[in-house]
Amino acid sequence: MGPVSGFITFLLLTVGFLLAAAWTGRRRLIRAHIIFVGVSVAHLAIAIFFALRVGEIYDLEAAGVITPIHLGLARLTTAAYLWPLITGPLAAMGKVSRKAHHVGAYVALGLTVAATVTGVMMLMGAEPIDPA
C-alpha cells in the first residue's frame, strides 16, 4: 500500500471507528466503546505513520499557508485525544463527570474532522517531489 492510499484508508477507518466509539459510548455499551476507542487509536497511529511518508514524497510547503495551519492542528488533535483517554476511565470510576469525558471526546472528534479537511486542502496544493 502506497503512502497516499495508506493514509487515506487508515484516516477513514479512524474516523469510522471514532464514530462507532461515540455511538456506543452514548448508548453506554461500555465494552464495545472501549474496543472501538482502542481500534481508533491504533488506526490513528497507522494513519500518522502513512502521513509522515506522504510528507516525504510531496512538497508540502508548496501548498502555502495551509501547511503550518494543518500541521499545528494535527498536533493539537493528537494531543486532544489524551483528554478522553484519561477522563474515560476516571468517569467510569466516578472520579470525574461523564460530561467532562463527553466534552473532551467531542472536541477530539471535531478536531479530527478539522485536521482532515485542512490535510486534504494541503495535499491538493502540494506538489509531488520528483524522485530523480
PDB file of N, CA and C in Angstrom, residues 16-112:
ATOM      1  N   GLY A  16     -14.230   6.408  11.058  1.00  0.00           N
ATOM      2  CA  GLY A  16     -15.343   5.465  11.196  1.00  0.00           C
ATOM      3  C   GLY A  16     -15.384   4.813  12.574  1.00  0.00           C
ATOM      4  N   PHE A  17     -14.236   4.377  13.063  1.00  0.00           N
ATOM      5  CA  PHE A  17     -14.198   3.759  14.385  1.00  0.00           C
ATOM      6  C   PHE A  17     -14.459   4.781  15.493  1.00  0.00           C
ATOM      7  N   LEU A  18     -14.038   6.040  15.276  1.00  0.00           N
ATOM      8  CA  LEU A  18     -14.357   7.084  16.256  1.00  0.00           C
ATOM      9  C   LEU A  18     -15.865   7.320  16.332  1.00  0.00           C
ATOM     10  N   LEU A  19     -16.514   7.326  15.177  1.00  0.00           N
ATOM     11  CA  LEU A  19     -17.970   7.481  15.178  1.00  0.00           C
ATOM     12  C   LEU A  19     -18.641   6.307  15.883  1.00  0.00           C
ATOM     13  N   ALA A  20     -18.119   5.106  15.640  1.00  0.00           N
ATOM     14  CA  ALA A  20     -18.655   3.926  16.339  1.00  0.00           C
ATOM     15  C   ALA A  20     -18.405   4.032  17.843  1.00  0.00           C
ATOM     16  N   ALA A  21     -17.250   4.555  18.223  1.00  0.00           N
ATOM     17  CA  ALA A  21     -16.945   4.738  19.646  1.00  0.00           C
ATOM     18  C   ALA A  21     -17.911   5.745  20.268  1.00  0.00           C
ATOM     19  N   ALA A  22     -18.181   6.837  19.538  1.00  0.00           N
ATOM     20  CA  ALA A  22     -19.122   7.835  20.049  1.00  0.00           C
ATOM     21  C   ALA A  22     -20.521   7.237  20.189  1.00  0.00           C
ATOM     22  N   TRP A  23     -20.933   6.488  19.189  1.00  0.00           N
ATOM     23  CA  TRP A  23     -22.274   5.886  19.222  1.00  0.00           C
ATOM     24  C   TRP A  23     -22.405   4.898  20.383  1.00  0.00           C
ATOM     25  N   THR A  24     -21.425   4.014  20.546  1.00  0.00           N
ATOM     26  CA  THR A  24     -21.503   3.023  21.627  1.00  0.00           C
ATOM     27  C   THR A  24     -21.345   3.682  22.992  1.00  0.00           C
ATOM     28  N   GLY A  25     -20.537   4.742  23.055  1.00  0.00           N
ATOM     29  CA  GLY A  25     -20.386   5.458  24.323  1.00  0.00           C
ATOM     30  C   GLY A  25     -21.675   6.126  24.746  1.00  0.00           C
ATOM     31  N   ARG A  26     -22.350   6.766  23.805  1.00  0.00           N
ATOM     32  CA  ARG A  26     -23.614   7.442  24.129  1.00  0.00           C
ATOM     33  C   ARG A  26     -24.692   6.453  24.560  1.00  0.00           C
ATOM     34  N   ARG A  27     -24.611   5.235  24.072  1.00  0.00           N
ATOM     35  CA  ARG A  27     -25.589   4.208  24.434  1.00  0.00           C
ATOM     36  C   ARG A  27     -25.144   3.367  25.629  1.00  0.00           C
ATOM     37  N   ARG A  28     -24.004   3.769  26.206  1.00  0.00           N
ATOM     38  CA  ARG A  28     -23.443   3.106  27.397  1.00  0.00           C
ATOM     39  C   ARG A  28     -23.163   1.627  27.161  1.00  0.00           C
ATOM     40  N   LEU A  29     -22.742   1.316  25.937  1.00  0.00           N
ATOM     41  CA  LEU A  29     -22.276  -0.025  25.592  1.00  0.00           C
ATOM     42  C   LEU A  29     -20.761  -0.014  25.827  1.00  0.00           C
ATOM     43  N   ILE A  30     -20.399  -0.066  27.108  1.00  0.00           N
ATOM     44  CA  ILE A  30     -19.041   0.265  27.528  1.00  0.00           C
ATOM     45  C   ILE A  30     -17.986  -0.676  26.935  1.00  0.00           C
ATOM     46  N   ARG A  31     -18.222  -1.961  26.938  1.00  0.00           N
ATOM     47  CA  ARG A  31     -17.220  -2.880  26.370  1.00  0.00           C
ATOM     48  C   ARG A  31     -16.962  -2.585  24.895  1.00  0.00           C
ATOM     49  N   ALA A  32     -18.035  -2.429  24.132  1.00  0.00           N
ATOM     50  CA  ALA A  32     -17.890  -2.115  22.707  1.00  0.00           C
ATOM     51  C   ALA A  32     -17.220  -0.749  22.536  1.00  0.00           C
ATOM     52  N   HIS A  33     -17.570   0.197  23.387  1.00  0.00           N
ATOM     53  CA  HIS A  33     -16.989   1.532  23.340  1.00  0.00           C
ATOM     54  C   HIS A  33     -15.470   1.466  23.536  1.00  0.00           C
ATOM     55  N   ILE A  34     -15.038   0.731  24.519  1.00  0.00           N
ATOM     56  CA  ILE A  34     -13.603   0.610  24.802  1.00  0.00           C
ATOM     57  C   ILE A  34     -12.880  -0.050  23.628  1.00  0.00           C
ATOM     58  N   ILE A  35     -13.491  -1.056  23.051  1.00  0.00           N
ATOM     59  CA  ILE A  35     -12.880  -1.724  21.887  1.00  0.00           C
ATOM     60  C   ILE A  35     -12.752  -0.743  20.724  1.00  0.00           C
ATOM     61  N   PHE A  36     -13.821   0.007  20.428  1.00  0.00           N
ATOM     62  CA  PHE A  36     -13.774   0.959  19.321  1.00  0.00           C
ATOM     63  C   PHE A  36     -12.757   2.075  19.579  1.00  0.00           C
ATOM     64  N   VAL A  37     -12.647   2.509  20.827  1.00  0.00           N
ATOM     65  CA  VAL A  37     -11.644   3.530  21.156  1.00  0.00           C
ATOM     66  C   VAL A  37     -10.244   2.975  20.895  1.00  0.00           C
ATOM     67  N   GLY A  38      -9.978   1.766  21.367  1.00  0.00           N
ATOM     68  CA  GLY A  38      -8.662   1.163  21.162  1.00  0.00           C
ATOM     69  C   GLY A  38      -8.328   0.981  19.688  1.00  0.00           C
ATOM     70  N   VAL A  39      -9.290   0.512  18.932  1.00  0.00           N
ATOM     71  CA  VAL A  39      -9.078   0.316  17.491  1.00  0.00           C
ATOM     72  C   VAL A  39      -8.881   1.670  16.804  1.00  0.00           C
ATOM     73  N   SER A  40      -9.614   2.690  17.236  1.00  0.00           N
ATOM     74  CA  SER A  40      -9.457   4.032  16.664  1.00  0.00           C
ATOM     75  C   SER A  40      -8.045   4.561  16.886  1.00  0.00           C
ATOM     76  N   VAL A  41      -7.552   4.421  18.101  1.00  0.00           N
ATOM     77  CA  VAL A  41      -6.210   4.918  18.425  1.00  0.00           C
ATOM     78  C   VAL A  41      -5.156   4.165  17.610  1.00  0.00           C
ATOM     79  N   ALA A  42      -5.326   2.857  17.474  1.00  0.00           N
ATOM     80  CA  ALA A  42      -4.370   2.067  16.676  1.00  0.00           C
ATOM     81  C   ALA A  42      -4.388   2.519  15.218  1.00  0.00           C
ATOM     82  N   HIS A  43      -5.572   2.723  14.676  1.00  0.00           N
ATOM     83  CA  HIS A  43      -5.673   3.171  13.276  1.00  0.00           C
ATOM     84  C   HIS A  43      -5.133   4.595  13.115  1.00  0.00           C
ATOM     85  N   LEU A  44      -5.318   5.435  14.118  1.00  0.00           N
ATOM     86  CA  LEU A  44      -4.758   6.781  14.058  1.00  0.00           C
ATOM     87  C   LEU A  44      -3.228   6.716  14.005  1.00  0.00           C
ATOM     88  N   ALA A  45      -2.640   5.854  14.807  1.00  0.00           N
ATOM     89  CA  ALA A  45      -1.177   5.710  14.795  1.00  0.00           C
ATOM     90  C   ALA A  45      -0.691   5.276  13.412  1.00  0.00           C
ATOM     91  N   ILE A  46      -1.403   4.356  12.789  1.00  0.00           N
ATOM     92  CA  ILE A  46      -1.015   3.899  11.446  1.00  0.00           C
ATOM     93  C   ILE A  46      -1.224   5.026  10.430  1.00  0.00           C
ATOM     94  N   ALA A  47      -2.315   5.791  10.571  1.00  0.00           N
ATOM     95  CA  ALA A  47      -2.565   6.926   9.667  1.00  0.00           C
ATOM     96  C   ALA A  47      -1.441   7.960   9.792  1.00  0.00           C
ATOM     97  N   ILE A  48      -0.978   8.218  11.012  1.00  0.00           N
ATOM     98  CA  ILE A  48       0.119   9.164  11.218  1.00  0.00           C
ATOM     99  C   ILE A  48       1.389   8.636  10.567  1.00  0.00           C
ATOM    100  N   PHE A  49       1.643   7.341  10.696  1.00  0.00           N
ATOM    101  CA  PHE A  49       2.808   6.736  10.037  1.00  0.00           C
ATOM    102  C   PHE A  49       2.765   7.010   8.533  1.00  0.00           C
ATOM    103  N   PHE A  50       1.623   6.752   7.924  1.00  0.00           N
ATOM    104  CA  PHE A  50       1.493   6.989   6.481  1.00  0.00           C
ATOM    105  C   PHE A  50       1.566   8.479   6.157  1.00  0.00           C
ATOM    106  N   ALA A  51       1.012   9.337   7.015  1.00  0.00           N
ATOM    107  CA  ALA A  51       1.067  10.781   6.779  1.00  0.00           C
ATOM    108  C   ALA A  51       2.511  11.263   6.727  1.00  0.00           C
ATOM    109  N   LEU A  52       3.351  10.734   7.593  1.00  0.00           N
ATOM    110  CA  LEU A  52       4.765  11.101   7.578  1.00  0.00           C
ATOM    111  C   LEU A  52       5.426  10.651   6.277  1.00  0.00           C
ATOM    112  N   ARG A  53       5.022   9.505   5.774  1.00  0.00           N
ATOM    113  CA  ARG A  53       5.562   9.022   4.491  1.00  0.00           C
ATOM    114  C   ARG A  53       5.058   9.879   3.328  1.00  0.00           C
ATOM    115  N   VAL A  54       3.826  10.366   3.411  1.00  0.00           N
ATOM    116  CA  VAL A  54       3.307  11.268   2.371  1.00  0.00           C
ATOM    117  C   VAL A  54       4.161  12.530   2.337  1.00  0.00           C
ATOM    118  N   GLY A  55       4.560  13.018   3.507  1.00  0.00           N
ATOM    119  CA  GLY A  55       5.403  14.205   3.584  1.00  0.00           C
ATOM    120  C   GLY A  55       6.757  14.028   2.927  1.00  0.00           C
ATOM    121  N   GLU A  56       7.173  12.786   2.742  1.00  0.00           N
ATOM    122  CA  GLU A  56       8.453  12.511   2.083  1.00  0.00           C
ATOM    123  C   GLU A  56       8.352  12.530   0.557  1.00  0.00           C
ATOM    124  N   ILE A  57       7.147  12.378   0.033  1.00  0.00           N
ATOM    125  CA  ILE A  57       7.002  12.313  -1.428  1.00  0.00           C
ATOM    126  C   ILE A  57       6.280  13.525  -2.016  1.00  0.00           C
ATOM    127  N   TYR A  58       5.821  14.428  -1.144  1.00  0.00           N
ATOM    128  CA  TYR A  58       5.169  15.659  -1.599  1.00  0.00           C
ATOM    129  C   TYR A  58       5.875  16.865  -0.999  1.00  0.00           C
ATOM    130  N   ASP A  59       5.976  17.925  -1.788  1.00  0.00           N
ATOM    131  CA  ASP A  59       6.488  19.199  -1.298  1.00  0.00           C
ATOM    132  C   ASP A  59       5.315  19.910  -0.639  1.00  0.00           C
ATOM    133  N   LEU A  60       5.165  19.712   0.654  1.00  0.00           N
ATOM    134  CA  LEU A  60       4.016  20.258   1.376  1.00  0.00           C
ATOM    135  C   LEU A  60       4.093  21.778   1.505  1.00  0.00           C
ATOM    136  N   GLU A  61       5.306  22.327   1.496  1.00  0.00           N
ATOM    137  CA  GLU A  61       5.465  23.781   1.580  1.00  0.00           C
ATOM    138  C   GLU A  61       4.855  24.473   0.365  1.00  0.00           C
ATOM    139  N   ALA A  62       4.798  23.760  -0.761  1.00  0.00           N
ATOM    140  CA  ALA A  62       4.210  24.334  -1.980  1.00  0.00           C
ATOM    141  C   ALA A  62       2.724  24.626  -1.799  1.00  0.00           C
ATOM    142  N   ALA A  63       2.088  24.008  -0.806  1.00  0.00           N
ATOM    143  CA  ALA A  63       0.666  24.238  -0.551  1.00  0.00           C
ATOM    144  C   ALA A  63       0.414  25.594   0.089  1.00  0.00           C
ATOM    145  N   GLY A  64       1.471  26.241   0.570  1.00  0.00           N
ATOM    146  CA  GLY A  64       1.325  27.582   1.143  1.00  0.00           C
ATOM    147  C   GLY A  64       0.963  27.579   2.620  1.00  0.00           C
ATOM    148  N   VAL A  65       0.178  28.564   3.000  1.00  0.00           N
ATOM    149  CA  VAL A  65      -0.116  28.822   4.412  1.00  0.00           C
ATOM    150  C   VAL A  65      -0.922  27.691   5.069  1.00  0.00           C
ATOM    151  N   ILE A  66      -1.605  26.891   4.276  1.00  0.00           N
ATOM    152  CA  ILE A  66      -2.399  25.802   4.864  1.00  0.00           C
ATOM    153  C   ILE A  66      -1.509  24.756   5.524  1.00  0.00           C
ATOM    154  N   THR A  67      -0.261  24.634   5.076  1.00  0.00           N
ATOM    155  CA  THR A  67       0.627  23.613   5.636  1.00  0.00           C
ATOM    156  C   THR A  67       0.881  23.830   7.124  1.00  0.00           C
ATOM    157  N   PRO A  68       1.362  24.992   7.563  1.00  0.00           N
ATOM    158  CA  PRO A  68       1.569  25.154   9.006  1.00  0.00           C
ATOM    159  C   PRO A  68       0.260  25.123   9.796  1.00  0.00           C
ATOM    160  N   ILE A  69      -0.818  25.586   9.179  1.00  0.00           N
ATOM    161  CA  ILE A  69      -2.120  25.510   9.853  1.00  0.00           C
ATOM    162  C   ILE A  69      -2.483  24.046  10.090  1.00  0.00           C
ATOM    163  N   HIS A  70      -2.380  23.237   9.029  1.00  0.00           N
ATOM    164  CA  HIS A  70      -2.730  21.825   9.170  1.00  0.00           C
ATOM    165  C   HIS A  70      -1.813  21.114  10.163  1.00  0.00           C
ATOM    166  N   LEU A  71      -0.517  21.324  10.044  1.00  0.00           N
ATOM    167  CA  LEU A  71       0.416  20.613  10.915  1.00  0.00           C
ATOM    168  C   LEU A  71       0.188  20.974  12.384  1.00  0.00           C
ATOM    169  N   GLY A  72      -0.069  22.246  12.656  1.00  0.00           N
ATOM    170  CA  GLY A  72      -0.376  22.647  14.030  1.00  0.00           C
ATOM    171  C   GLY A  72      -1.673  22.028  14.520  1.00  0.00           C
ATOM    172  N   LEU A  73      -2.675  22.032  13.653  1.00  0.00           N
ATOM    173  CA  LEU A  73      -3.968  21.446  14.003  1.00  0.00           C
ATOM    174  C   LEU A  73      -3.851  19.934  14.208  1.00  0.00           C
ATOM    175  N   ALA A  74      -3.052  19.273  13.378  1.00  0.00           N
ATOM    176  CA  ALA A  74      -2.868  17.825  13.521  1.00  0.00           C
ATOM    177  C   ALA A  74      -2.185  17.493  14.849  1.00  0.00           C
ATOM    178  N   ARG A  75      -1.197  18.282  15.230  1.00  0.00           N
ATOM    179  CA  ARG A  75      -0.528  18.061  16.532  1.00  0.00           C
ATOM    180  C   ARG A  75      -1.498  18.295  17.690  1.00  0.00           C
ATOM    181  N   LEU A  76      -2.269  19.382  17.599  1.00  0.00           N
ATOM    182  CA  LEU A  76      -3.259  19.685  18.626  1.00  0.00           C
ATOM    183  C   LEU A  76      -4.290  18.562  18.733  1.00  0.00           C
ATOM    184  N   THR A  77      -4.727  18.061  17.597  1.00  0.00           N
ATOM    185  CA  THR A  77      -5.712  16.979  17.569  1.00  0.00           C
ATOM    186  C   THR A  77      -5.159  15.736  18.251  1.00  0.00           C
ATOM    187  N   THR A  78      -3.927  15.380  17.926  1.00  0.00           N
ATOM    188  CA  THR A  78      -3.314  14.202  18.540  1.00  0.00           C
ATOM    189  C   THR A  78      -3.239  14.367  20.054  1.00  0.00           C
ATOM    190  N   ALA A  79      -2.841  15.557  20.510  1.00  0.00           N
ATOM    191  CA  ALA A  79      -2.779  15.814  21.953  1.00  0.00           C
ATOM    192  C   ALA A  79      -4.170  15.792  22.577  1.00  0.00           C
ATOM    193  N   ALA A  80      -5.179  16.257  21.828  1.00  0.00           N
ATOM    194  CA  ALA A  80      -6.545  16.311  22.357  1.00  0.00           C
ATOM    195  C   ALA A  80      -7.103  14.922  22.654  1.00  0.00           C
ATOM    196  N   TYR A  81      -6.562  13.903  22.006  1.00  0.00           N
ATOM    197  CA  TYR A  81      -7.011  12.535  22.283  1.00  0.00           C
ATOM    198  C   TYR A  81      -6.701  12.121  23.716  1.00  0.00           C
ATOM    199  N   LEU A  82      -5.717  12.758  24.345  1.00  0.00           N
ATOM    200  CA  LEU A  82      -5.378  12.399  25.721  1.00  0.00           C
ATOM    201  C   LEU A  82      -6.518  12.683  26.685  1.00  0.00           C
ATOM    202  N   TRP A  83      -7.243  13.777  26.466  1.00  0.00           N
ATOM    203  CA  TRP A  83      -8.337  14.161  27.359  1.00  0.00           C
ATOM    204  C   TRP A  83      -9.359  13.027  27.503  1.00  0.00           C
ATOM    205  N   PRO A  84      -9.982  12.569  26.427  1.00  0.00           N
ATOM    206  CA  PRO A  84     -10.962  11.493  26.618  1.00  0.00           C
ATOM    207  C   PRO A  84     -10.322  10.162  27.028  1.00  0.00           C
ATOM    208  N   LEU A  85      -9.077   9.930  26.622  1.00  0.00           N
ATOM    209  CA  LEU A  85      -8.425   8.682  27.037  1.00  0.00           C
ATOM    210  C   LEU A  85      -8.168   8.661  28.537  1.00  0.00           C
ATOM    211  N   ILE A  86      -7.925   9.819  29.115  1.00  0.00           N
ATOM    212  CA  ILE A  86      -7.703   9.903  30.561  1.00  0.00           C
ATOM    213  C   ILE A  86      -9.021   9.993  31.313  1.00  0.00           C
ATOM    214  N   THR A  87      -9.943  10.833  30.822  1.00  0.00           N
ATOM    215  CA  THR A  87     -11.197  11.040  31.556  1.00  0.00           C
ATOM    216  C   THR A  87     -12.163   9.861  31.442  1.00  0.00           C
ATOM    217  N   GLY A  88     -12.021   9.031  30.401  1.00  0.00           N
ATOM    218  CA  GLY A  88     -12.922   7.875  30.267  1.00  0.00           C
ATOM    219  C   GLY A  88     -12.842   6.937  31.460  1.00  0.00           C
ATOM    220  N   PRO A  89     -11.658   6.415  31.762  1.00  0.00           N
ATOM    221  CA  PRO A  89     -11.554   5.553  32.946  1.00  0.00           C
ATOM    222  C   PRO A  89     -11.899   6.286  34.246  1.00  0.00           C
ATOM    223  N   LEU A  90     -11.532   7.574  34.332  1.00  0.00           N
ATOM    224  CA  LEU A  90     -11.860   8.337  35.544  1.00  0.00           C
ATOM    225  C   LEU A  90     -13.371   8.504  35.693  1.00  0.00           C
ATOM    226  N   ALA A  91     -14.070   8.716  34.575  1.00  0.00           N
ATOM    227  CA  ALA A  91     -15.529   8.831  34.627  1.00  0.00           C
ATOM    228  C   ALA A  91     -16.152   7.494  35.016  1.00  0.00           C
ATOM    229  N   ALA A  92     -15.588   6.404  34.507  1.00  0.00           N
ATOM    230  CA  ALA A  92     -16.112   5.073  34.853  1.00  0.00           C
ATOM    231  C   ALA A  92     -15.950   4.789  36.346  1.00  0.00           C
ATOM    232  N   MET A  93     -14.905   5.356  36.953  1.00  0.00           N
ATOM    233  CA  MET A  93     -14.671   5.168  38.399  1.00  0.00           C
ATOM    234  C   MET A  93     -15.378   6.228  39.236  1.00  0.00           C
ATOM    235  N   GLY A  94     -16.077   7.172  38.580  1.00  0.00           N
ATOM    236  CA  GLY A  94     -16.791   8.206  39.303  1.00  0.00           C
ATOM    237  C   GLY A  94     -15.900   9.335  39.800  1.00  0.00           C
ATOM    238  N   LYS A  95     -14.689   9.445  39.301  1.00  0.00           N
ATOM    239  CA  LYS A  95     -13.737  10.473  39.746  1.00  0.00           C
ATOM    240  C   LYS A  95     -13.924  11.799  39.006  1.00  0.00           C
ATOM    241  N   VAL A  96     -14.446  11.748  37.781  1.00  0.00           N
ATOM    242  CA  VAL A  96     -14.804  12.962  37.036  1.00  0.00           C
ATOM    243  C   VAL A  96     -16.193  12.730  36.439  1.00  0.00           C
ATOM    244  N   SER A  97     -16.826  13.808  36.042  1.00  0.00           N
ATOM    245  CA  SER A  97     -18.175  13.667  35.485  1.00  0.00           C
ATOM    246  C   SER A  97     -18.119  13.058  34.080  1.00  0.00           C
ATOM    247  N   ARG A  98     -19.185  12.366  33.736  1.00  0.00           N
ATOM    248  CA  ARG A  98     -19.279  11.844  32.370  1.00  0.00           C
ATOM    249  C   ARG A  98     -19.303  12.989  31.363  1.00  0.00           C
ATOM    250  N   LYS A  99     -19.873  14.115  31.771  1.00  0.00           N
ATOM    251  CA  LYS A  99     -19.921  15.276  30.868  1.00  0.00           C
ATOM    252  C   LYS A  99     -18.513  15.738  30.515  1.00  0.00           C
ATOM    253  N   ALA A 100     -17.595  15.730  31.469  1.00  0.00           N
ATOM    254  CA  ALA A 100     -16.206  16.121  31.188  1.00  0.00           C
ATOM    255  C   ALA A 100     -15.599  15.192  30.135  1.00  0.00           C
ATOM    256  N   HIS A 101     -15.916  13.918  30.234  1.00  0.00           N
ATOM    257  CA  HIS A 101     -15.433  12.962  29.246  1.00  0.00           C
ATOM    258  C   HIS A 101     -16.079  13.218  27.882  1.00  0.00           C
ATOM    259  N   HIS A 102     -17.383  13.443  27.881  1.00  0.00           N
ATOM    260  CA  HIS A 102     -18.102  13.684  26.619  1.00  0.00           C
ATOM    261  C   HIS A 102     -17.562  14.915  25.906  1.00  0.00           C
ATOM    262  N   VAL A 103     -17.344  15.994  26.646  1.00  0.00           N
ATOM    263  CA  VAL A 103     -16.840  17.226  26.038  1.00  0.00           C
ATOM    264  C   VAL A 103     -15.481  16.960  25.389  1.00  0.00           C
ATOM    265  N   GLY A 104     -14.587  16.305  26.113  1.00  0.00           N
ATOM    266  CA  GLY A 104     -13.261  16.006  25.569  1.00  0.00           C
ATOM    267  C   GLY A 104     -13.332  15.119  24.336  1.00  0.00           C
ATOM    268  N   ALA A 105     -14.216  14.143  24.373  1.00  0.00           N
ATOM    269  CA  ALA A 105     -14.351  13.232  23.239  1.00  0.00           C
ATOM    270  C   ALA A 105     -14.859  13.976  22.005  1.00  0.00           C
ATOM    271  N   TYR A 106     -15.836  14.847  22.189  1.00  0.00           N
ATOM    272  CA  TYR A 106     -16.370  15.578  21.042  1.00  0.00           C
ATOM    273  C   TYR A 106     -15.399  16.639  20.542  1.00  0.00           C
ATOM    274  N   VAL A 107     -14.611  17.217  21.435  1.00  0.00           N
ATOM    275  CA  VAL A 107     -13.566  18.149  20.994  1.00  0.00           C
ATOM    276  C   VAL A 107     -12.558  17.395  20.115  1.00  0.00           C
ATOM    277  N   ALA A 108     -12.131  16.219  20.574  1.00  0.00           N
ATOM    278  CA  ALA A 108     -11.172  15.421  19.790  1.00  0.00           C
ATOM    279  C   ALA A 108     -11.772  15.019  18.447  1.00  0.00           C
ATOM    280  N   LEU A 109     -13.034  14.639  18.429  1.00  0.00           N
ATOM    281  CA  LEU A 109     -13.693  14.259  17.179  1.00  0.00           C
ATOM    282  C   LEU A 109     -13.804  15.461  16.232  1.00  0.00           C
ATOM    283  N   GLY A 110     -14.184  16.612  16.771  1.00  0.00           N
ATOM    284  CA  GLY A 110     -14.278  17.817  15.946  1.00  0.00           C
ATOM    285  C   GLY A 110     -12.928  18.244  15.389  1.00  0.00           C
ATOM    286  N   LEU A 111     -11.888  18.162  16.214  1.00  0.00           N
ATOM    287  CA  LEU A 111     -10.553  18.490  15.746  1.00  0.00           C
ATOM    288  C   LEU A 111     -10.080  17.503  14.681  1.00  0.00           C
ATOM    289  N   THR A 112     -10.494  16.244  14.812  1.00  0.00           N
ATOM    290  CA  THR A 112     -10.146  15.248  13.801  1.00  0.00           C
ATOM    291  C   THR A 112     -10.736  15.636  12.447  1.00  0.00           C
TER     292      THR A 112
END
